[in-house]
Amino acid sequence: MALEAGWGGVRRVQKLTGFSINTVRRGVREVRAGLPSGLRERVRALGAGRKPVEKADPAALRALTTLVEAATAGKPDTPLLWTHKSTRTLASQMTREGHPMSHSTVARLLKGLGYSLQVNAKRKESRSPAERDSQFHYLNDEVKVFQTEGNPVLSVDTKKKEKVGLFKNAGLRWLPKGEPVEVNTYDFPQLGKGTAIPYGAYDVGRNEGFVSVGMNHDTAEFAVESLRWWWRKYGRKRYPEATRLLICADGGGSNASRNRGWKRHLQELATETGLPITVGHYPPGASKWNKIEHRMFSQISLNWQGVPLETYETVVNLIAGTRTRTGLQVKARLDRGVYAKGEKVPDKVMAGIRLKRHAINPKWNYTIEPVRRQQTQLTAGTTVSS
């Protein structure tokens, strides 16, 4: 247009379009020089335009992850996550922290991190919202302190028990057409080889999982034996300078907050390792907030979907073969130990446990200190009932 107008055409185009005079002149020069064929249909040159916020500000993604970490939940059997904070709220907080972005950018980044929109789900909660909320914040703060110190933080829980044998396992897998794996028509326990009880420990800082597959009962002794295996084989090598250990656990099951056996066996472990062990329990009904559920157990479920858990070795190998794009690796072993149910810990033994409850939510937060070697062993006086 500027060329066709002749003398004064550049000025006329500048007034009509609002472009700077230099921009119009550069356009004229490009037309006279001839544009490369690949750019004739483009408004912008290759590589032009604003960079995505995660590239322009690499720290933004880490800041967003930290921001939603304390408000994140997930489904134990899927890798989906969700947060109760709105994208607009998160955008405002990110801007205040020096990472300006719109709510739509927050939504895009959350989707890339594996979050999704979720509808409300009715769940009975017996504890007051304030009590539950304070526990979530307290646990999150504890995790940050331990990680800053370079100390290990473990998220622990027992995965759903699985029947071992030629039983149908939900999910799909690739097989030659018309050649499905034939399994038992019925799921009667007597047709199988037993029950697999996976007890897991997820290292929050290193994105590593450790699973002991038990063969009989999910007990406190079994749970702590799994932690002992982790420490002896991996933990003390990965954390040679550790001064204490933090365990985040559900409030029920073999690691229940009111389970005397859990505390007794943790005392033994603390004494063996020389490390004070701090335990923070999630409130009742809040297992979905436990990081091991959506960071490790969901991935294990995906890895073995559609595969019959024919033997205990199959279970262990499938767990150990779990990998993710984020770098998760899982170590697994078969625990052939026999663990008796109904362990009773007398008051005399409980009195010897060096347990100190925290000021905040003391029923859910406590630290067990190591016992000096010359003190009376805690094994005395223990009885077992059926």
PDB file of N, CA and C in Angstrom, residues 196-247:
ATOM      1  N   ALA A 196      -2.042 -60.607  49.057  1.00  0.00           N
ATOM      2  CA  ALA A 196      -0.879 -59.711  49.066  1.00  0.00           C
ATOM      3  C   ALA A 196      -1.257 -58.431  49.798  1.00  0.00           C
ATOM      4  N   ILE A 197      -0.406 -58.027  50.745  1.00  0.00           N
ATOM      5  CA  ILE A 197      -0.657 -56.815  51.528  1.00  0.00           C
ATOM      6  C   ILE A 197       0.499 -55.850  51.288  1.00  0.00           C
ATOM      7  N   PRO A 198       0.356 -54.907  50.354  1.00  0.00           N
ATOM      8  CA  PRO A 198       1.453 -53.966  50.070  1.00  0.00           C
ATOM      9  C   PRO A 198       1.467 -52.807  51.075  1.00  0.00           C
ATOM     10  N   TYR A 199       2.525 -52.711  51.864  1.00  0.00           N
ATOM     11  CA  TYR A 199       2.711 -51.560  52.752  1.00  0.00           C
ATOM     12  C   TYR A 199       3.792 -50.684  52.138  1.00  0.00           C
ATOM     13  N   GLY A 200       3.444 -49.427  51.889  1.00  0.00           N
ATOM     14  CA  GLY A 200       4.354 -48.553  51.169  1.00  0.00           C
ATOM     15  C   GLY A 200       4.882 -47.387  51.974  1.00  0.00           C
ATOM     16  N   ALA A 201       6.074 -46.954  51.603  1.00  0.00           N
ATOM     17  CA  ALA A 201       6.675 -45.732  52.137  1.00  0.00           C
ATOM     18  C   ALA A 201       7.144 -44.911  50.945  1.00  0.00           C
ATOM     19  N   TYR A 202       6.667 -43.675  50.868  1.00  0.00           N
ATOM     20  CA  TYR A 202       7.030 -42.796  49.750  1.00  0.00           C
ATOM     21  C   TYR A 202       7.925 -41.682  50.266  1.00  0.00           C
ATOM     22  N   ASP A 203       9.131 -41.588  49.714  1.00  0.00           N
ATOM     23  CA  ASP A 203      10.078 -40.535  50.074  1.00  0.00           C
ATOM     24  C   ASP A 203       9.672 -39.268  49.334  1.00  0.00           C
ATOM     25  N   VAL A 204       9.082 -38.325  50.064  1.00  0.00           N
ATOM     26  CA  VAL A 204       8.509 -37.121  49.461  1.00  0.00           C
ATOM     27  C   VAL A 204       9.562 -36.285  48.750  1.00  0.00           C
ATOM     28  N   GLY A 205      10.733 -36.156  49.339  1.00  0.00           N
ATOM     29  CA  GLY A 205      11.766 -35.300  48.758  1.00  0.00           C
ATOM     30  C   GLY A 205      12.471 -35.899  47.559  1.00  0.00           C
ATOM     31  N   ARG A 206      12.608 -37.218  47.521  1.00  0.00           N
ATOM     32  CA  ARG A 206      13.367 -37.871  46.453  1.00  0.00           C
ATOM     33  C   ARG A 206      12.476 -38.516  45.400  1.00  0.00           C
ATOM     34  N   ASN A 207      11.170 -38.484  45.592  1.00  0.00           N
ATOM     35  CA  ASN A 207      10.221 -39.092  44.647  1.00  0.00           C
ATOM     36  C   ASN A 207      10.553 -40.569  44.420  1.00  0.00           C
ATOM     37  N   GLU A 208      10.748 -41.283  45.526  1.00  0.00           N
ATOM     38  CA  GLU A 208      11.050 -42.710  45.488  1.00  0.00           C
ATOM     39  C   GLU A 208      10.035 -43.464  46.334  1.00  0.00           C
ATOM     40  N   GLY A 209       9.684 -44.663  45.890  1.00  0.00           N
ATOM     41  CA  GLY A 209       8.742 -45.480  46.632  1.00  0.00           C
ATOM     42  C   GLY A 209       9.375 -46.780  47.084  1.00  0.00           C
ATOM     43  N   PHE A 210       8.901 -47.280  48.218  1.00  0.00           N
ATOM     44  CA  PHE A 210       9.405 -48.529  48.787  1.00  0.00           C
ATOM     45  C   PHE A 210       8.209 -49.320  49.301  1.00  0.00           C
ATOM     46  N   VAL A 211       8.069 -50.553  48.821  1.00  0.00           N
ATOM     47  CA  VAL A 211       6.897 -51.351  49.164  1.00  0.00           C
ATOM     48  C   VAL A 211       7.313 -52.729  49.656  1.00  0.00           C
ATOM     49  N   SER A 212       6.810 -53.096  50.839  1.00  0.00           N
ATOM     50  CA  SER A 212       6.951 -54.460  51.349  1.00  0.00           C
ATOM     51  C   SER A 212       5.624 -55.169  51.114  1.00  0.00           C
ATOM     52  N   VAL A 213       5.665 -56.321  50.477  1.00  0.00           N
ATOM     53  CA  VAL A 213       4.448 -57.089  50.214  1.00  0.00           C
ATOM     54  C   VAL A 213       4.341 -58.187  51.264  1.00  0.00           C
ATOM     55  N   GLY A 214       3.392 -58.014  52.188  1.00  0.00           N
ATOM     56  CA  GLY A 214       3.177 -59.007  53.227  1.00  0.00           C
ATOM     57  C   GLY A 214       2.296 -60.140  52.746  1.00  0.00           C
ATOM     58  N   MET A 215       2.313 -61.262  53.504  1.00  0.00           N
ATOM     59  CA  MET A 215       1.595 -62.452  53.073  1.00  0.00           C
ATOM     60  C   MET A 215       0.506 -62.894  54.046  1.00  0.00           C
ATOM     61  N   ASN A 216       0.414 -62.249  55.254  1.00  0.00           N
ATOM     62  CA  ASN A 216      -0.634 -62.696  56.164  1.00  0.00           C
ATOM     63  C   ASN A 216      -1.463 -61.574  56.762  1.00  0.00           C
ATOM     64  N   HIS A 217      -0.908 -60.789  57.701  1.00  0.00           N
ATOM     65  CA  HIS A 217      -1.730 -59.788  58.373  1.00  0.00           C
ATOM     66  C   HIS A 217      -1.088 -58.401  58.308  1.00  0.00           C
ATOM     67  N   ASP A 218      -1.941 -57.391  58.200  1.00  0.00           N
ATOM     68  CA  ASP A 218      -1.498 -55.997  58.198  1.00  0.00           C
ATOM     69  C   ASP A 218      -1.450 -55.521  59.642  1.00  0.00           C
ATOM     70  N   THR A 219      -0.305 -55.619  60.269  1.00  0.00           N
ATOM     71  CA  THR A 219      -0.155 -55.272  61.676  1.00  0.00           C
ATOM     72  C   THR A 219       0.849 -54.141  61.841  1.00  0.00           C
ATOM     73  N   ALA A 220       0.892 -53.585  63.060  1.00  0.00           N
ATOM     74  CA  ALA A 220       1.851 -52.526  63.358  1.00  0.00           C
ATOM     75  C   ALA A 220       3.280 -53.036  63.235  1.00  0.00           C
ATOM     76  N   GLU A 221       3.506 -54.272  63.660  1.00  0.00           N
ATOM     77  CA  GLU A 221       4.846 -54.856  63.561  1.00  0.00           C
ATOM     78  C   GLU A 221       5.285 -54.961  62.102  1.00  0.00           C
ATOM     79  N   PHE A 222       4.359 -55.376  61.233  1.00  0.00           N
ATOM     80  CA  PHE A 222       4.651 -55.468  59.799  1.00  0.00           C
ATOM     81  C   PHE A 222       4.962 -54.088  59.225  1.00  0.00           C
ATOM     82  N   ALA A 223       4.173 -53.080  59.622  1.00  0.00           N
ATOM     83  CA  ALA A 223       4.385 -51.723  59.117  1.00  0.00           C
ATOM     84  C   ALA A 223       5.769 -51.202  59.492  1.00  0.00           C
ATOM     85  N   VAL A 224       6.146 -51.371  60.759  1.00  0.00           N
ATOM     86  CA  VAL A 224       7.442 -50.860  61.211  1.00  0.00           C
ATOM     87  C   VAL A 224       8.585 -51.685  60.626  1.00  0.00           C
ATOM     88  N   GLU A 225       8.365 -52.986  60.422  1.00  0.00           N
ATOM     89  CA  GLU A 225       9.389 -53.806  59.779  1.00  0.00           C
ATOM     90  C   GLU A 225       9.658 -53.312  58.357  1.00  0.00           C
ATOM     91  N   SER A 226       8.610 -52.822  57.692  1.00  0.00           N
ATOM     92  CA  SER A 226       8.776 -52.254  56.351  1.00  0.00           C
ATOM     93  C   SER A 226       9.646 -51.004  56.405  1.00  0.00           C
ATOM     94  N   LEU A 227       9.434 -50.177  57.438  1.00  0.00           N
ATOM     95  CA  LEU A 227      10.252 -48.973  57.605  1.00  0.00           C
ATOM     96  C   LEU A 227      11.691 -49.338  57.959  1.00  0.00           C
ATOM     97  N   ARG A 228      11.845 -50.389  58.744  1.00  0.00           N
ATOM     98  CA  ARG A 228      13.194 -50.850  59.109  1.00  0.00           C
ATOM     99  C   ARG A 228      13.947 -51.296  57.858  1.00  0.00           C
ATOM    100  N   TRP A 229      13.280 -52.035  56.995  1.00  0.00           N
ATOM    101  CA  TRP A 229      13.900 -52.468  55.730  1.00  0.00           C
ATOM    102  C   TRP A 229      14.321 -51.263  54.901  1.00  0.00           C
ATOM    103  N   TRP A 230      13.427 -50.250  54.817  1.00  0.00           N
ATOM    104  CA  TRP A 230      13.769 -49.041  54.057  1.00  0.00           C
ATOM    105  C   TRP A 230      15.020 -48.386  54.627  1.00  0.00           C
ATOM    106  N   TRP A 231      15.077 -48.228  55.952  1.00  0.00           N
ATOM    107  CA  TRP A 231      16.200 -47.530  56.548  1.00  0.00           C
ATOM    108  C   TRP A 231      17.504 -48.308  56.358  1.00  0.00           C
ATOM    109  N   ARG A 232      17.500 -49.592  56.627  1.00  0.00           N
ATOM    110  CA  ARG A 232      18.722 -50.387  56.549  1.00  0.00           C
ATOM    111  C   ARG A 232      19.270 -50.478  55.129  1.00  0.00           C
ATOM    112  N   LYS A 233      18.386 -50.643  54.162  1.00  0.00           N
ATOM    113  CA  LYS A 233      18.842 -50.874  52.786  1.00  0.00           C
ATOM    114  C   LYS A 233      19.009 -49.584  51.992  1.00  0.00           C
ATOM    115  N   TYR A 234      18.187 -48.577  52.287  1.00  0.00           N
ATOM    116  CA  TYR A 234      18.212 -47.365  51.450  1.00  0.00           C
ATOM    117  C   TYR A 234      18.358 -46.072  52.259  1.00  0.00           C
ATOM    118  N   GLY A 235      17.567 -45.928  53.304  1.00  0.00           N
ATOM    119  CA  GLY A 235      17.486 -44.657  54.016  1.00  0.00           C
ATOM    120  C   GLY A 235      18.802 -44.141  54.547  1.00  0.00           C
ATOM    121  N   ARG A 236      19.553 -44.995  55.246  1.00  0.00           N
ATOM    122  CA  ARG A 236      20.792 -44.514  55.862  1.00  0.00           C
ATOM    123  C   ARG A 236      21.865 -44.177  54.829  1.00  0.00           C
ATOM    124  N   LYS A 237      21.748 -44.749  53.622  1.00  0.00           N
ATOM    125  CA  LYS A 237      22.680 -44.406  52.549  1.00  0.00           C
ATOM    126  C   LYS A 237      22.293 -43.081  51.903  1.00  0.00           C
ATOM    127  N   ARG A 238      20.997 -42.855  51.756  1.00  0.00           N
ATOM    128  CA  ARG A 238      20.523 -41.627  51.125  1.00  0.00           C
ATOM    129  C   ARG A 238      20.579 -40.436  52.078  1.00  0.00           C
ATOM    130  N   TYR A 239      20.494 -40.709  53.378  1.00  0.00           N
ATOM    131  CA  TYR A 239      20.504 -39.628  54.367  1.00  0.00           C
ATOM    132  C   TYR A 239      21.553 -39.919  55.447  1.00  0.00           C
ATOM    133  N   PRO A 240      22.832 -39.931  55.081  1.00  0.00           N
ATOM    134  CA  PRO A 240      23.876 -40.262  56.066  1.00  0.00           C
ATOM    135  C   PRO A 240      24.003 -39.226  57.178  1.00  0.00           C
ATOM    136  N   GLU A 241      23.533 -38.004  56.931  1.00  0.00           N
ATOM    137  CA  GLU A 241      23.629 -36.937  57.926  1.00  0.00           C
ATOM    138  C   GLU A 241      22.295 -36.689  58.630  1.00  0.00           C
ATOM    139  N   ALA A 242      21.347 -37.592  58.493  1.00  0.00           N
ATOM    140  CA  ALA A 242      20.015 -37.388  59.079  1.00  0.00           C
ATOM    141  C   ALA A 242      20.093 -37.291  60.599  1.00  0.00           C
ATOM    142  N   THR A 243      19.295 -36.382  61.141  1.00  0.00           N
ATOM    143  CA  THR A 243      19.227 -36.229  62.601  1.00  0.00           C
ATOM    144  C   THR A 243      17.857 -36.605  63.149  1.00  0.00           C
ATOM    145  N   ARG A 244      16.869 -36.742  62.267  1.00  0.00           N
ATOM    146  CA  ARG A 244      15.533 -37.157  62.690  1.00  0.00           C
ATOM    147  C   ARG A 244      14.726 -37.552  61.462  1.00  0.00           C
ATOM    148  N   LEU A 245      13.571 -38.176  61.705  1.00  0.00           N
ATOM    149  CA  LEU A 245      12.733 -38.708  60.629  1.00  0.00           C
ATOM    150  C   LEU A 245      11.294 -38.265  60.846  1.00  0.00           C
ATOM    151  N   LEU A 246      10.629 -37.859  59.753  1.00  0.00           N
ATOM    152  CA  LEU A 246       9.213 -37.493  59.813  1.00  0.00           C
ATOM    153  C   LEU A 246       8.399 -38.511  59.032  1.00  0.00           C
ATOM    154  N   ILE A 247       7.326 -39.015  59.655  1.00  0.00           N
ATOM    155  CA  ILE A 247       6.414 -39.957  59.014  1.00  0.00           C
ATOM    156  C   ILE A 247       5.025 -39.338  58.972  1.00  0.00           C
TER     157      ILE A 247
END
